[in-house]
Amino acid sequence: ANQLAVRFRGTSWIEVRDRSGGIVLSMTGTDGTTRELAIAPPGEIVIGNAAAVEASWRGRTLDVAGQSRQNVARLRLE
């Protein structure tokens, strides 16, 4: 249901917060690393080196590159 999936295509970092603002995932990933987790929405995700990460929320691809400024993406998960 409220599933976030992340795939790293290079070295990057990610921080995910749930509706309470608590960090549910904070990590650095390398090429080929994947993570899946359930998040209580609304949530937030911040991705460094955004060009090296693919993500989906509830089965839909997130526009990580389109939400990136200076290669850091900040997305809200509703």
N, CA, C and O atoms as a printed pandas DataFrame, in Angstrom:
     atom_number atom_name residue_name chain_id  residue_number  x_coord  y_coord  z_coord
0              1         N          ALA        A               1    0.834   -1.190    0.000
1              2        CA          ALA        A               1    0.000    0.000    0.000
2              3         C          ALA        A               1    0.876    1.250    0.000
3              4         O          ALA        A               1    1.064    1.857   -1.054
4              5         N          ASN        A               2    1.410    1.647    1.138
5              6        CA          ASN        A               2    2.247    2.848    1.230
6              7         C          ASN        A               2    3.721    2.460    1.145
7              8         O          ASN        A               2    4.495    2.683    2.076
8              9         N          GLN        A               3    4.085    1.880    0.019
9             10        CA          GLN        A               3    5.412    1.311   -0.173
10            11         C          GLN        A               3    6.302    2.257   -0.971
11            12         O          GLN        A               3    5.920    2.722   -2.045
12            13         N          LEU        A               4    7.492    2.537   -0.440
13            14        CA          LEU        A               4    8.516    3.299   -1.143
14            15         C          LEU        A               4    9.603    2.321   -1.567
15            16         O          LEU        A               4   10.086    1.531   -0.756
16            17         N          ALA        A               5    9.986    2.374   -2.833
17            18        CA          ALA        A               5   11.075    1.540   -3.349
18            19         C          ALA        A               5   12.144    2.459   -3.926
19            20         O          ALA        A               5   11.836    3.398   -4.661
20            21         N          VAL        A               6   13.393    2.187   -3.591
21            22        CA          VAL        A               6   14.516    3.010   -4.030
22            23         C          VAL        A               6   15.589    2.106   -4.618
23            24         O          VAL        A               6   15.916    1.063   -4.051
24            25         N          ARG        A               7   16.139    2.519   -5.770
25            26        CA          ARG        A               7   17.240    1.783   -6.402
26            27         C          ARG        A               7   18.355    2.773   -6.710
27            28         O          ARG        A               7   18.133    3.803   -7.345
28            29         N          PHE        A               8   19.541    2.448   -6.255
29            30        CA          PHE        A               8   20.712    3.292   -6.484
30            31         C          PHE        A               8   21.421    2.844   -7.760
31            32         O          PHE        A               8   21.659    1.653   -7.962
32            33         N          ARG        A               9   21.757    3.813   -8.622
33            34        CA          ARG        A               9   22.524    3.542   -9.843
34            35         C          ARG        A               9   23.926    4.118   -9.754
35            36         O          ARG        A               9   24.649    4.189  -10.748
36            37         N          GLY        A              10   24.297    4.528   -8.553
37            38        CA          GLY        A              10   25.602    5.104   -8.270
38            39         C          GLY        A              10   25.612    5.447   -6.788
39            40         O          GLY        A              10   24.652    5.146   -6.078
40            41         N          THR        A              11   26.665    6.062   -6.320
41            42        CA          THR        A              11   26.743    6.424   -4.906
42            43         C          THR        A              11   25.846    7.632   -4.633
43            44         O          THR        A              11   25.911    8.644   -5.331
44            45         N          SER        A              12   25.025    7.504   -3.622
45            46        CA          SER        A              12   24.080    8.541   -3.257
46            47         C          SER        A              12   23.682    8.360   -1.805
47            48         O          SER        A              12   23.976    7.330   -1.200
48            49         N          TRP        A              13   23.014    9.359   -1.245
49            50        CA          TRP        A              13   22.477    9.218    0.106
50            51         C          TRP        A              13   20.989    9.539    0.085
51            52         O          TRP        A              13   20.492   10.222   -0.810
52            53         N          ILE        A              14   20.298    9.032    1.088
53            54        CA          ILE        A              14   18.853    9.226    1.158
54            55         C          ILE        A              14   18.424    9.345    2.615
55            56         O          ILE        A              14   18.979    8.697    3.503
56            57         N          GLU        A              15   17.431   10.183    2.835
57            58        CA          GLU        A              15   16.820   10.302    4.160
58            59         C          GLU        A              15   15.309   10.319    3.958
59            60         O          GLU        A              15   14.788   11.089    3.151
60            61         N          VAL        A              16   14.615    9.462    4.699
61            62        CA          VAL        A              16   13.159    9.353    4.587
62            63         C          VAL        A              16   12.543    9.600    5.957
63            64         O          VAL        A              16   12.984    9.039    6.959
64            65         N          ARG        A              17   11.516   10.450    5.987
65            66        CA          ARG        A              17   10.789   10.749    7.221
66            67         C          ARG        A              17    9.319   10.377    7.048
67            68         O          ARG        A              17    8.745   10.537    5.971
68            69         N          ASP        A              18    8.725    9.880    8.125
69            70        CA          ASP        A              18    7.302    9.548    8.073
70            71         C          ASP        A              18    6.480   10.736    8.569
71            72         O          ASP        A              18    7.021   11.819    8.793
72            73         N          ARG        A              19    5.173   10.532    8.738
73            74        CA          ARG        A              19    4.276   11.642    9.084
74            75         C          ARG        A              19    4.604   12.308   10.415
75            76         O          ARG        A              19    4.282   13.478   10.620
76            77         N          SER        A              20    5.236   11.577   11.312
77            78        CA          SER        A              20    5.605   12.163   12.605
78            79         C          SER        A              20    6.875   13.007   12.498
79            80         O          SER        A              20    7.244   13.691   13.453
80            81         N          GLY        A              21    7.541   12.964   11.353
81            82        CA          GLY        A              21    8.795   13.684   11.160
82            83         C          GLY        A              21   10.006   12.868   11.572
83            84         O          GLY        A              21   11.144   13.318   11.437
84            85         N          GLY        A              22    9.757   11.659   12.079
85            86        CA          GLY        A              22   10.858   10.791   12.481
86            87         C          GLY        A              22   11.554   10.163   11.286
87            88         O          GLY        A              22   10.915    9.818   10.291
88            89         N          ILE        A              23   12.853   10.022   11.391
89            90        CA          ILE        A              23   13.632    9.409   10.310
90            91         C          ILE        A              23   13.406    7.899   10.338
91            92         O          ILE        A              23   13.666    7.242   11.346
92            93         N          VAL        A              24   12.914    7.353    9.211
93            94        CA          VAL        A              24   12.695    5.912    9.106
94            95         C          VAL        A              24   13.787    5.235    8.273
95            96         O          VAL        A              24   13.941    4.014    8.313
96            97         N          LEU        A              25   14.543    6.040    7.521
97            98        CA          LEU        A              25   15.671    5.509    6.759
98            99         C          LEU        A              25   16.656    6.638    6.514
99           100         O          LEU        A              25   16.272    7.721    6.070
100          101         N          SER        A              26   17.914    6.388    6.801
101          102        CA          SER        A              26   18.996    7.315    6.510
102          103         C          SER        A              26   20.194    6.452    6.135
103          104         O          SER        A              26   20.705    5.690    6.957
104          105         N          MET        A              27   20.638    6.579    4.882
105          106        CA          MET        A              27   21.705    5.690    4.424
106          107         C          MET        A              27   22.413    6.260    3.210
107          108         O          MET        A              27   21.918    7.163    2.535
108          109         N          THR        A              28   23.585    5.704    2.956
109          110        CA          THR        A              28   24.310    5.921    1.716
110          111         C          THR        A              28   24.253    4.607    0.954
111          112         O          THR        A              28   24.516    3.541    1.511
112          113         N          GLY        A              29   23.910    4.692   -0.315
113          114        CA          GLY        A              29   23.835    3.495   -1.147
114          115         C          GLY        A              29   24.802    3.582   -2.303
115          116         O          GLY        A              29   25.226    4.671   -2.691
116          117         N          THR        A              30   25.149    2.437   -2.851
117          118        CA          THR        A              30   26.030    2.369   -4.010
118          119         C          THR        A              30   25.289    1.668   -5.140
119          120         O          THR        A              30   24.196    1.138   -4.940
120          121         N          ASP        A              31   25.881    1.666   -6.317
121          122        CA          ASP        A              31   25.262    1.078   -7.504
122          123         C          ASP        A              31   24.733   -0.323   -7.225
123          124         O          ASP        A              31   25.470   -1.195   -6.763
124          125         N          GLY        A              32   23.456   -0.530   -7.507
125          126        CA          GLY        A              32   22.833   -1.830   -7.341
126          127         C          GLY        A              32   22.101   -2.019   -6.018
127          128         O          GLY        A              32   21.335   -2.971   -5.870
128          129         N          THR        A              33   22.325   -1.122   -5.048
129          130        CA          THR        A              33   21.641   -1.223   -3.762
130          131         C          THR        A              33   20.164   -0.884   -3.929
131          132         O          THR        A              33   19.820    0.059   -4.643
132          133         N          THR        A              34   19.294   -1.644   -3.277
133          134        CA          THR        A              34   17.864   -1.360   -3.298
134          135         C          THR        A              34   17.322   -1.383   -1.874
135          136         O          THR        A              34   17.864   -2.062   -1.002
136          137         N          ARG        A              35   16.256   -0.638   -1.651
137          138        CA          ARG        A              35   15.569   -0.636   -0.364
138          139         C          ARG        A              35   14.075   -0.493   -0.631
139          140         O          ARG        A              35   13.660    0.229   -1.538
140          141         N          GLU        A              36   13.285   -1.184    0.162
141          142        CA          GLU        A              36   11.839   -1.038    0.123
142          143         C          GLU        A              36   11.359   -0.894    1.557
143          144         O          GLU        A              36   11.808   -1.612    2.449
144          145         N          LEU        A              37   10.441    0.041    1.770
145          146        CA          LEU        A              37    9.891    0.206    3.102
146          147         C          LEU        A              37    8.507    0.829    3.033
147          148         O          LEU        A              37    8.168    1.539    2.086
148          149         N          ALA        A              38    7.719    0.546    4.060
149          150        CA          ALA        A              38    6.386    1.130    4.184
150          151         C          ALA        A              38    6.506    2.405    5.006
151          152         O          ALA        A              38    7.226    2.451    6.004
152          153         N          ILE        A              39    5.793    3.435    4.576
153          154        CA          ILE        A              39    5.847    4.733    5.244
154          155         C          ILE        A              39    4.423    5.210    5.511
155          156         O          ILE        A              39    3.550    5.094    4.651
156          157         N          ALA        A              40    4.199    5.741    6.695
157          158        CA          ALA        A              40    2.918    6.353    7.018
158          159         C          ALA        A              40    2.895    7.759    6.425
159          160         O          ALA        A              40    3.642    8.626    6.880
160          161         N          PRO        A              41    2.048    8.006    5.408
161          162        CA          PRO        A              41    2.019    9.328    4.794
162          163         C          PRO        A              41    1.303   10.351    5.684
163          164         O          PRO        A              41    0.528    9.969    6.561
164          165         N          PRO        A              42    1.554   11.632    5.467
165          166        CA          PRO        A              42    2.505   12.142    4.482
166          167         C          PRO        A              42    3.940   11.968    4.976
167          168         O          PRO        A              42    4.216   12.022    6.175
168          169         N          GLY        A              43    4.826   11.763    4.038
169          170        CA          GLY        A              43    6.231   11.596    4.365
170          171         C          GLY        A              43    7.076   12.494    3.489
171          172         O          GLY        A              43    6.572   13.153    2.580
172          173         N          GLU        A              44    8.344   12.514    3.767
173          174        CA          GLU        A              44    9.271   13.310    2.972
174          175         C          GLU        A              44   10.506   12.489    2.672
175          176         O          GLU        A              44   10.935   11.664    3.479
176          177         N          ILE        A              45   11.068   12.725    1.505
177          178        CA          ILE        A              45   12.282   12.036    1.097
178          179         C          ILE        A              45   13.251   13.077    0.549
179          180         O          ILE        A              45   12.872   13.929   -0.255
180          181         N          VAL        A              46   14.504   13.001    0.990
181          182        CA          VAL        A              46   15.570   13.869    0.483
182          183         C          VAL        A              46   16.641   12.946   -0.080
183          184         O          VAL        A              46   17.075   11.999    0.577
184          185         N          ILE        A              47   17.059   13.236   -1.306
185          186        CA          ILE        A              47   18.021   12.377   -2.001
186          187         C          ILE        A              47   19.185   13.214   -2.499
187          188         O          ILE        A              47   18.989   14.167   -3.253
188          189         N          GLY        A              48   20.397   12.863   -2.083
189          190        CA          GLY        A              48   21.605   13.505   -2.579
190          191         C          GLY        A              48   22.108   12.753   -3.796
191          192         O          GLY        A              48   21.913   11.542   -3.902
192          193         N          ASN        A              49   22.750   13.452   -4.707
193          194        CA          ASN        A              49   23.152   12.884   -5.990
194          195         C          ASN        A              49   21.924   12.245   -6.643
195          196         O          ASN        A              49   21.940   11.078   -7.037
196          197         N          ALA        A              50   20.870   13.039   -6.743
197          198        CA          ALA        A              50   19.565   12.564   -7.205
198          199         C          ALA        A              50   19.617   11.876   -8.569
199          200         O          ALA        A              50   18.798   10.999   -8.844
200          201         N          ALA        A              51   20.548   12.252   -9.409
201          202        CA          ALA        A              51   20.647   11.646  -10.732
202          203         C          ALA        A              51   20.993   10.162  -10.665
203          204         O          ALA        A              51   20.821    9.440  -11.647
204          205         N          ALA        A              52   21.479    9.701   -9.515
205          206        CA          ALA        A              52   21.890    8.301   -9.377
206          207         C          ALA        A              52   20.839    7.436   -8.677
207          208         O          ALA        A              52   21.128    6.309   -8.274
208          209         N          VAL        A              53   19.609    7.968   -8.533
209          210        CA          VAL        A              53   18.586    7.228   -7.786
210          211         C          VAL        A              53   17.285    7.156   -8.568
211          212         O          VAL        A              53   16.847    8.141   -9.163
212          213         N          GLU        A              54   16.670    5.975   -8.558
213          214        CA          GLU        A              54   15.318    5.779   -9.086
214          215         C          GLU        A              54   14.439    5.433   -7.893
215          216         O          GLU        A              54   14.840    4.653   -7.029
216          217         N          ALA        A              55   13.248    6.007   -7.842
217          218        CA          ALA        A              55   12.361    5.733   -6.720
218          219         C          ALA        A              55   10.925    5.611   -7.194
219          220         O          ALA        A              55   10.532    6.220   -8.189
220          221         N          SER        A              56   10.144    4.815   -6.467
221          222        CA          SER        A              56    8.711    4.725   -6.745
222          223         C          SER        A              56    7.944    4.737   -5.432
223          224         O          SER        A              56    8.425    4.252   -4.407
224          225         N          TRP        A              57    6.752    5.295   -5.484
225          226        CA          TRP        A              57    5.866    5.405   -4.327
226          227         C          TRP        A              57    4.521    4.824   -4.724
227          228         O          TRP        A              57    3.888    5.285   -5.673
228          229         N          ARG        A              58    4.091    3.807   -3.987
229          230        CA          ARG        A              58    2.827    3.115   -4.281
230          231         C          ARG        A              58    2.797    2.596   -5.713
231          232         O          ARG        A              58    1.754    2.597   -6.367
232          233         N          GLY        A              59    3.969    2.149   -6.192
233          234        CA          GLY        A              59    4.062    1.557   -7.520
234          235         C          GLY        A              59    4.225    2.544   -8.655
235          236         O          GLY        A              59    4.365    2.134   -9.808
236          237         N          ARG        A              60    4.211    3.829   -8.363
237          238        CA          ARG        A              60    4.365    4.846   -9.405
238          239         C          ARG        A              60    5.746    5.481   -9.316
239          240         O          ARG        A              60    6.220    5.812   -8.229
240          241         N          THR        A              61    6.382    5.645  -10.462
241          242        CA          THR        A              61    7.719    6.229  -10.507
242          243         C          THR        A              61    7.682    7.684  -10.063
243          244         O          THR        A              61    6.831    8.455  -10.507
244          245         N          LEU        A              62    8.598    8.053   -9.196
245          246        CA          LEU        A              62    8.731    9.435   -8.752
246          247         C          LEU        A              62    9.670   10.188   -9.685
247          248         O          LEU        A              62   10.651    9.623  -10.168
248          249         N          ASP        A              63    9.377   11.450   -9.938
249          250        CA          ASP        A              63   10.209   12.291  -10.791
250          251         C          ASP        A              63   11.345   12.880   -9.956
251          252         O          ASP        A              63   11.342   14.065   -9.625
252          253         N          VAL        A              64   12.306   12.037   -9.627
253          254        CA          VAL        A              64   13.422   12.459   -8.781
254          255         C          VAL        A              64   14.227   13.565   -9.466
255          256         O          VAL        A              64   14.516   14.588   -8.845
256          257         N          ALA        A              65   14.586   13.376  -10.714
257          258        CA          ALA        A              65   15.393   14.369  -11.431
258          259         C          ALA        A              65   14.646   15.684  -11.580
259          260         O          ALA        A              65   15.247   16.752  -11.464
260          261         N          GLY        A              66   13.353   15.623  -11.832
261          262        CA          GLY        A              66   12.553   16.835  -12.013
262          263         C          GLY        A              66   12.375   17.632  -10.731
263          264         O          GLY        A              66   12.089   18.828  -10.785
264          265         N          GLN        A              67   12.539   16.996   -9.587
265          266        CA          GLN        A              67   12.403   17.665   -8.291
266          267         C          GLN        A              67   13.764   18.033   -7.699
267          268         O          GLN        A              67   13.861   18.395   -6.526
268          269         N          SER        A              68   14.799   17.940   -8.508
269          270        CA          SER        A              68   16.161   18.142   -8.031
270          271         C          SER        A              68   16.627   19.576   -8.245
271          272         O          SER        A              68   16.383   20.180   -9.289
272          273         N          ARG        A              69   17.308   20.106   -7.223
273          274        CA          ARG        A              69   17.997   21.392   -7.326
274          275         C          ARG        A              69   19.417   21.157   -6.843
275          276         O          ARG        A              69   19.629   20.678   -5.729
276          277         N          GLN        A              70   20.374   21.487   -7.666
277          278        CA          GLN        A              70   21.786   21.248   -7.373
278          279         C          GLN        A              70   22.016   19.788   -7.015
279          280         O          GLN        A              70   22.809   19.467   -6.130
280          281         N          ASN        A              71   21.305   18.907   -7.721
281          282        CA          ASN        A              71   21.390   17.439   -7.606
282          283         C          ASN        A              71   20.946   16.901   -6.255
283          284         O          ASN        A              71   21.348   15.807   -5.859
284          285         N          VAL        A              72   20.118   17.665   -5.542
285          286        CA          VAL        A              72   19.467   17.178   -4.310
286          287         C          VAL        A              72   17.959   17.282   -4.528
287          288         O          VAL        A              72   17.438   18.362   -4.805
288          289         N          ALA        A              73   17.266   16.155   -4.402
289          290        CA          ALA        A              73   15.817   16.126   -4.604
290          291         C          ALA        A              73   15.099   16.091   -3.261
291          292         O          ALA        A              73   15.519   15.397   -2.335
292          293         N          ARG        A              74   14.019   16.845   -3.172
293          294        CA          ARG        A              74   13.166   16.852   -1.987
294          295         C          ARG        A              74   11.753   16.578   -2.464
295          296         O          ARG        A              74   11.183   17.355   -3.231
296          297         N          LEU        A              75   11.193   15.471   -2.007
297          298        CA          LEU        A              75    9.856   15.079   -2.448
298          299         C          LEU        A              75    8.948   14.810   -1.249
299          300         O          LEU        A              75    9.391   14.331   -0.205
300          301         N          ARG        A              76    7.695   15.123   -1.424
301          302        CA          ARG        A              76    6.686   14.858   -0.407
302          303         C          ARG        A              76    5.902   13.632   -0.854
303          304         O          ARG        A              76    5.496   13.532   -2.012
304          305         N          LEU        A              77    5.695   12.711    0.061
305          306        CA          LEU        A              77    4.949   11.482   -0.218
306          307         C          LEU        A              77    3.569   11.625    0.417
307          308         O          LEU        A              77    3.429   11.584    1.639
308          309         N          GLU        A              78    2.566   11.790   -0.416
309          310        CA          GLU        A              78    1.188   11.974    0.064
310          311         C          GLU        A              78    0.440   10.664    0.065
311          312         O          GLU        A              78   -0.733   10.622    0.437
